[in-house]
Short mmCIF file of C-alpha atoms in Angstrom, two decimals:
data_model
loop_
_atom_site.label_atom_id
_atom_site.label_comp_id
_atom_site.label_asym_id
_atom_site.label_seq_id
_atom_site.Cartn_x
_atom_site.Cartn_y
_atom_site.Cartn_z
CA MET A 1 -44.85 -59.96 5.59
CA ILE A 2 -45.63 -61.80 2.35
CA LEU A 3 -47.42 -65.13 2.73
CA LYS A 4 -45.18 -68.13 2.04
CA LYS A 5 -45.36 -71.73 0.86
CA GLY A 6 -47.62 -73.78 3.10
CA ASP A 7 -49.80 -70.85 4.19
CA SER A 8 -53.53 -71.01 3.51
CA ALA A 9 -54.52 -68.56 0.78
CA PRO A 10 -56.87 -65.94 2.21
CA ASP A 11 -60.28 -65.83 0.58
CA PHE A 12 -61.41 -62.84 -1.43
CA ASP A 13 -64.52 -61.61 -3.19
CA LEU A 14 -63.57 -58.93 -5.71
CA TYR A 15 -65.08 -57.40 -8.83
CA ALA A 16 -63.82 -58.86 -12.10
CA THR A 17 -66.30 -56.87 -14.19
CA PRO A 18 -68.69 -54.07 -13.26
CA ASP A 19 -71.34 -56.66 -12.31
CA GLN A 20 -69.43 -59.89 -11.53
CA LYS A 21 -67.32 -60.85 -8.54
CA LEU A 22 -64.86 -63.73 -8.24
CA SER A 23 -63.72 -65.45 -5.07
CA LEU A 24 -61.00 -67.91 -4.19
CA ALA A 25 -63.69 -70.58 -3.75
CA ASP A 26 -64.60 -70.22 -7.45
CA PHE A 27 -61.26 -71.86 -8.28
CA ARG A 28 -61.36 -74.90 -5.96
CA GLY A 29 -60.02 -77.91 -7.82
CA LYS A 30 -57.79 -75.74 -10.02
CA ARG A 31 -54.40 -74.25 -9.52
CA LEU A 32 -54.49 -70.49 -9.27
CA ILE A 33 -51.90 -67.83 -9.98
CA LEU A 34 -52.43 -64.48 -8.30
CA ALA A 35 -50.45 -61.65 -9.86
CA PHE A 36 -50.65 -58.56 -7.66
CA TYR A 37 -49.38 -55.41 -9.34
CA PRO A 38 -49.23 -51.68 -8.51
CA ALA A 39 -51.37 -50.04 -11.20
CA ASP A 40 -53.06 -50.40 -14.56
CA TRP A 41 -51.45 -48.42 -17.39
CA SER A 42 -47.95 -48.21 -15.90
CA PRO A 43 -45.31 -49.47 -18.35
CA VAL A 44 -44.03 -52.40 -16.25
CA CYS A 45 -47.54 -53.52 -15.24
CA SER A 46 -48.75 -53.31 -18.82
CA ASP A 47 -45.87 -55.48 -20.03
CA GLN A 48 -46.32 -57.97 -17.19
CA MET A 49 -50.08 -58.45 -17.71
CA SER A 50 -49.60 -58.70 -21.49
CA LEU A 51 -46.95 -61.40 -20.97
CA TYR A 52 -49.32 -63.40 -18.78
CA SER A 53 -52.07 -63.08 -21.35
CA ALA A 54 -49.68 -64.47 -23.97
CA THR A 55 -48.70 -67.29 -21.59
CA LEU A 56 -52.29 -68.22 -20.72
CA LYS A 57 -52.34 -71.38 -22.85
CA ILE A 58 -49.27 -72.73 -21.04
CA PHE A 59 -50.82 -71.98 -17.62
CA HIS A 60 -53.93 -73.90 -18.69
CA GLU A 61 -51.77 -76.94 -19.55
CA TYR A 62 -51.00 -77.09 -15.81
CA ASN A 63 -54.71 -76.80 -14.87
CA ALA A 64 -53.98 -73.26 -13.69
CA GLU A 65 -55.90 -70.03 -14.01
CA ILE A 66 -54.44 -66.57 -13.47
CA LEU A 67 -55.93 -63.46 -11.90
CA GLY A 68 -54.40 -60.00 -11.87
CA ILE A 69 -55.12 -57.92 -8.76
CA SER A 70 -54.52 -54.23 -8.13
CA VAL A 71 -56.24 -51.42 -6.24
CA ASP A 72 -57.58 -49.95 -9.49
CA SER A 73 -61.35 -49.83 -9.97
CA LYS A 74 -63.41 -52.33 -11.93
CA TRP A 75 -63.96 -49.66 -14.61
CA CYS A 76 -60.26 -48.94 -14.92
CA HIS A 77 -59.56 -52.67 -15.23
CA MET A 78 -62.19 -53.04 -17.94
CA ALA A 79 -60.63 -50.27 -20.05
CA PHE A 80 -57.09 -51.52 -19.40
CA ALA A 81 -57.94 -55.13 -20.33
CA GLN A 82 -59.64 -54.02 -23.56
CA GLU A 83 -56.79 -51.73 -24.59
CA ARG A 84 -54.01 -54.19 -23.72
CA LYS A 85 -55.95 -57.29 -24.90
CA ILE A 86 -55.74 -59.02 -21.53
CA HIS A 87 -57.64 -62.33 -21.66
CA PHE A 88 -57.87 -63.19 -17.97
CA PRO A 89 -59.71 -61.50 -15.09
CA LEU A 90 -58.32 -58.41 -13.43
CA LEU A 91 -59.73 -58.00 -9.93
CA ALA A 92 -60.38 -54.67 -8.23
CA ASP A 93 -58.97 -54.58 -4.69
CA PHE A 94 -60.51 -51.13 -4.66
CA GLU A 95 -62.76 -50.69 -1.63
CA PRO A 96 -61.94 -51.20 1.10
CA LYS A 97 -58.71 -50.19 -0.60
CA GLY A 98 -56.06 -52.88 -0.61
CA GLU A 99 -57.93 -55.20 1.76
CA VAL A 100 -56.92 -58.37 -0.10
CA SER A 101 -53.37 -57.12 -0.70
CA LYS A 102 -53.07 -56.61 3.05
CA LYS A 103 -54.24 -60.19 3.72
CA TYR A 104 -51.47 -61.49 1.44
CA GLY A 105 -48.89 -59.22 3.11
CA ILE A 106 -48.05 -57.13 0.06
CA TYR A 107 -49.90 -53.80 0.47
CA ASP A 108 -47.75 -50.67 0.18
CA ALA A 109 -49.45 -48.23 2.55
CA LYS A 110 -47.04 -45.42 1.64
CA GLU A 111 -47.98 -45.55 -2.07
CA GLY A 112 -51.55 -46.75 -1.53
CA GLU A 113 -51.16 -49.70 -3.91
CA SER A 114 -50.16 -53.36 -4.04
CA HIS A 115 -46.54 -54.36 -4.30
CA ARG A 116 -45.69 -56.54 -7.29
CA ALA A 117 -46.08 -60.10 -6.01
CA LEU A 118 -46.91 -63.56 -7.33
CA PHE A 119 -48.61 -66.50 -5.65
CA VAL A 120 -49.18 -70.01 -6.98
CA ILE A 121 -51.98 -71.71 -5.07
CA ASP A 122 -52.87 -75.40 -5.25
CA GLU A 123 -56.26 -77.05 -5.68
CA HIS A 124 -56.83 -76.93 -1.90
CA ALA A 125 -56.12 -73.19 -1.50
CA ILE A 126 -52.61 -73.70 -0.08
CA ILE A 127 -49.85 -71.41 -1.30
CA GLN A 128 -47.15 -73.46 -3.05
CA TRP A 129 -44.92 -70.56 -4.13
CA SER A 130 -44.74 -66.82 -3.57
CA TYR A 131 -42.45 -64.10 -4.79
CA LEU A 132 -42.19 -60.41 -3.93
CA SER A 133 -40.68 -58.59 -6.89
CA PRO A 134 -39.21 -55.10 -6.91
CA ASP A 135 -42.10 -52.86 -8.00
CA GLY A 136 -40.18 -51.53 -11.01
CA ILE A 137 -39.22 -54.94 -12.42
CA ASN A 138 -41.36 -57.35 -14.42
CA PRO A 139 -40.89 -60.74 -12.72
CA GLY A 140 -41.79 -62.61 -15.90
CA ALA A 141 -43.34 -66.07 -15.92
CA ASP A 142 -40.36 -68.36 -15.24
CA GLY A 143 -40.93 -68.59 -11.47
CA ILE A 144 -44.62 -69.35 -11.99
CA LEU A 145 -43.86 -72.05 -14.55
CA ASP A 146 -41.17 -73.59 -12.32
CA ALA A 147 -43.65 -73.73 -9.42
CA LEU A 148 -46.34 -75.30 -11.60
CA GLU A 149 -43.85 -77.86 -12.92
CA GLU A 150 -42.75 -78.71 -9.39
CA MET A 151 -46.39 -79.20 -8.38
CA LYS A 152 -46.95 -81.45 -11.38
CA ASN A 153 -43.89 -83.56 -10.55
CA ALA A 154 -44.98 -83.89 -6.91
CA GLN A 155 -48.24 -85.59 -7.91
#
């Protein structure tokens, strides 16, 4: 069951590069977008992550950072980010496989990968919006931007 608005965002500590890990605590005081996706190199995932890289400046205007998360390895992420010119961290939910995806309620045990899901988390690590997308469809950025705008207006 996907985590919903009002739930505490589970912590994580995942590789962003071959020698650097990132955790939820690293983003305290900022809004955070988590974009879980099935796999590097697939056509829909490639388009989705490229879109978010192009939208990065707009996310930053809302004091938000974005992280992509899949069960691919840190090495696979590094090659994928270079090839696709992704300018935000991709985290490896690699081993134990899918552990963070399971905490967020979006692990697909049958396929052995994350479902395509989005979470917008506030400065206090509380989920303000979540969306489970069909795996074969790019959810775009509109829902994320609407959630960020709603958070801004609520201040």
